[in-house]
XYZ file of C-alpha atoms in Angstrom:
212
model
C 24.563 -3.733 -10.875
C 26.163 -3.732 -7.027
C 24.264 -0.691 -7.098
C 21.564 -1.790 -7.609
C 20.939 -4.450 -6.028
C 21.973 -2.684 -2.554
C 20.230 -0.162 -3.307
C 17.181 -2.465 -3.838
C 17.798 -4.588 -0.723
C 18.236 -1.252 1.536
C 14.585 -1.109 0.272
C 13.616 -4.167 1.056
C 14.994 -3.934 4.279
C 13.784 -0.524 4.634
C 10.355 -1.813 3.964
C 10.513 -4.713 6.137
C 9.337 -1.273 8.891
C 6.181 -2.170 9.474
C 4.179 0.960 10.832
C 1.700 -1.379 12.756
C 4.512 -3.135 13.946
C 6.490 -0.189 15.346
C 3.428 1.034 17.227
C 2.036 -2.408 18.226
C 5.019 -2.116 20.278
C 3.946 1.078 22.109
C 0.898 -0.013 22.729
C 2.287 -3.325 23.856
C -0.256 -5.670 20.800
C 0.725 -7.516 17.736
C -2.306 -6.795 15.250
C -1.546 -9.793 13.516
C -3.755 -11.384 16.383
C -6.633 -9.417 15.948
C -9.053 -8.220 13.475
C -8.451 -9.975 10.162
C -4.738 -11.033 10.769
C -2.947 -8.448 8.764
C -0.819 -5.878 9.673
C -1.963 -3.143 7.587
C -3.369 -0.101 8.124
C -7.231 -0.938 7.711
C -6.975 -3.563 10.543
C -4.667 -0.934 12.651
C -8.048 1.144 12.092
C -11.188 -1.356 12.998
C -9.107 -3.302 15.918
C -6.779 -0.054 17.222
C -9.152 2.722 16.150
C -7.503 5.935 14.326
C -5.368 7.328 15.545
C -2.995 4.300 16.016
C -4.109 3.856 11.841
C -3.390 6.786 10.866
C 0.730 6.837 12.647
C 0.709 2.966 10.679
C -0.572 5.070 7.747
C 2.042 7.511 7.664
C 4.469 5.936 8.588
C 4.094 2.915 5.690
C 3.805 5.775 3.232
C 6.614 7.346 4.066
C 9.293 4.523 3.634
C 7.963 3.876 0.462
C 8.895 7.693 -0.432
C 12.104 7.210 1.196
C 13.287 4.103 -0.802
C 11.810 5.975 -4.006
C 12.993 8.966 -3.343
C 15.834 9.014 -1.239
C 17.912 5.624 -1.430
C 18.143 6.006 -5.659
C 20.072 9.381 -4.586
C 22.840 7.559 -2.273
C 26.464 8.498 -3.533
C 24.975 10.985 -6.359
C 23.438 13.760 -4.633
C 20.127 15.134 -4.804
C 21.187 16.169 -8.128
C 18.668 15.985 -10.727
C 16.713 12.697 -11.369
C 18.581 10.823 -14.643
C 17.159 7.884 -16.495
C 19.679 5.448 -14.262
C 18.183 7.325 -11.083
C 14.432 7.236 -11.715
C 14.774 3.172 -13.338
C 16.086 2.829 -9.650
C 13.239 4.722 -8.232
C 10.974 1.996 -9.712
C 12.633 -0.856 -8.108
C 13.638 0.619 -4.989
C 10.400 1.796 -4.458
C 8.889 -1.316 -5.492
C 11.127 -3.427 -3.604
C 9.558 -1.217 -0.886
C 6.433 -1.979 -1.189
C 7.806 -6.261 -1.039
C 9.548 -5.614 1.845
C 6.037 -4.837 3.686
C 4.085 -7.275 2.308
C 7.045 -9.845 3.590
C 9.250 -8.214 6.312
C 12.166 -10.122 6.795
C 11.868 -8.556 10.929
C 8.175 -9.795 11.501
C 8.432 -13.830 10.153
C 7.294 -12.467 6.520
C 4.128 -11.557 7.839
C 3.518 -8.449 6.872
C 0.466 -5.934 5.078
C -0.329 -6.071 1.722
C 1.283 -3.520 0.705
C -1.277 -0.321 -0.232
C -0.224 2.330 1.629
C 3.958 1.368 1.013
C 2.903 2.006 -2.732
C 0.906 4.791 -2.585
C 4.032 6.633 -1.122
C 6.719 5.348 -3.948
C 3.732 6.198 -6.763
C 4.100 9.809 -4.549
C 7.991 9.780 -5.953
C 7.457 8.447 -9.507
C 4.480 9.992 -10.575
C 2.059 11.678 -8.506
C -0.118 12.583 -11.491
C -1.355 9.238 -10.954
C -2.553 9.230 -7.133
C -5.595 11.482 -7.477
C -7.770 8.739 -10.689
C -6.239 6.438 -7.914
C -8.341 7.849 -4.769
C -10.883 8.850 -6.724
C -11.244 5.358 -7.724
C -11.336 3.940 -4.074
C -13.110 6.203 -2.708
C -16.051 4.923 -5.637
C -15.674 1.367 -5.157
C -15.542 1.746 -0.524
C -19.250 4.421 -0.717
C -21.099 1.990 -3.336
C -19.926 -1.310 -1.737
C -18.304 -0.959 1.354
C -14.930 -3.056 0.674
C -11.962 -1.569 1.012
C -10.290 -3.866 -0.433
C -11.911 -4.420 -3.776
C -11.290 -0.477 -3.716
C -7.700 -0.993 -3.579
C -7.685 -3.060 -5.899
C -9.345 -1.367 -8.292
C -7.744 1.781 -7.247
C -4.110 -0.472 -7.941
C -5.647 -1.387 -11.435
C -6.629 2.237 -12.490
C -2.901 3.416 -11.977
C -1.893 1.552 -15.105
C -4.421 3.534 -17.366
C -4.322 6.718 -15.327
C 0.086 5.891 -16.066
C -0.729 6.180 -19.706
C -2.973 8.911 -19.995
C -0.676 11.338 -17.924
C 1.907 10.003 -20.902
C 4.292 7.776 -18.488
C 7.366 6.125 -19.826
C 7.143 2.345 -20.792
C 9.445 1.662 -18.019
C 7.001 3.500 -15.501
C 4.102 1.716 -17.145
C 5.536 -1.385 -16.610
C 6.141 -1.132 -13.154
C 2.806 0.254 -12.389
C 1.735 -2.992 -14.433
C 3.548 -5.439 -11.915
C 2.903 -3.253 -9.401
C -0.817 -3.407 -9.979
C -0.928 -7.241 -10.407
C 1.451 -7.590 -7.354
C -1.558 -5.248 -5.370
C -4.991 -7.807 -6.126
C -2.328 -11.076 -5.643
C -1.681 -10.000 -1.912
C -5.051 -8.973 -1.608
C -6.197 -12.835 -2.983
C -7.990 -13.623 0.719
C -10.418 -10.457 0.215
C -11.872 -12.367 -3.508
C -12.121 -15.379 -1.975
C -14.276 -13.735 1.322
C -16.016 -11.332 -1.061
C -17.378 -14.699 -3.121
C -17.842 -16.807 -0.135
C -19.766 -13.676 1.760
C -17.458 -13.626 4.354
C -15.681 -10.717 4.058
C -16.431 -7.658 6.365
C -18.038 -4.357 4.811
C -16.916 -0.607 5.963
C -20.935 0.449 6.208
C -21.286 3.271 7.830
C -18.854 4.063 4.432
C -21.585 3.192 2.214
C -23.736 6.054 -0.024
C -27.049 3.762 1.381
C -26.452 3.928 4.703
C -25.870 7.650 4.357
C -28.922 8.395 2.478
C -31.008 5.535 5.435
C -29.670 8.521 8.180
C -31.132 10.682 6.623
């Protein structure tokens, strides 16, 4: 139990290292003061540009993968995954996502967890990434809403896990992760309903057709 708590705490602290805040120190900006006020990849792209956002996403995905893959193996070696280590991967991966959204280093004001969740899933259930990515791209190109695409991609994780024969504890992890991602995007839901949500118009299919 102590081993579990220590590793979950380490994963939370790792998740609290925000890619956008680290990059912001280099550029002397705090993206939480710009755009949507969110410390995630989408706001980084809108306010700071592609290369800034790319580094942010790499950092945020990387810490999720490290939390789910490396932290559970500490003091146990990098041997083949056991049932205990698989359970630790789920707990540590989720803790990293929570850390990203509520980072202790930055006053508990972080991002919305999607990139860090993807990093954890690359270790826990890599096959589920493809249907999630396809869902995200489909929703984005139809609606232009990144947040809606992210929420529906998170929800698609559960049937993807069932399709690929994941065990019960991984499916429960998928359900909790999907619910958490939807929760962190609750402001997106409110803004969409109010008609004030920003659309990424260049990504929409109907605008591709107009340009052609």
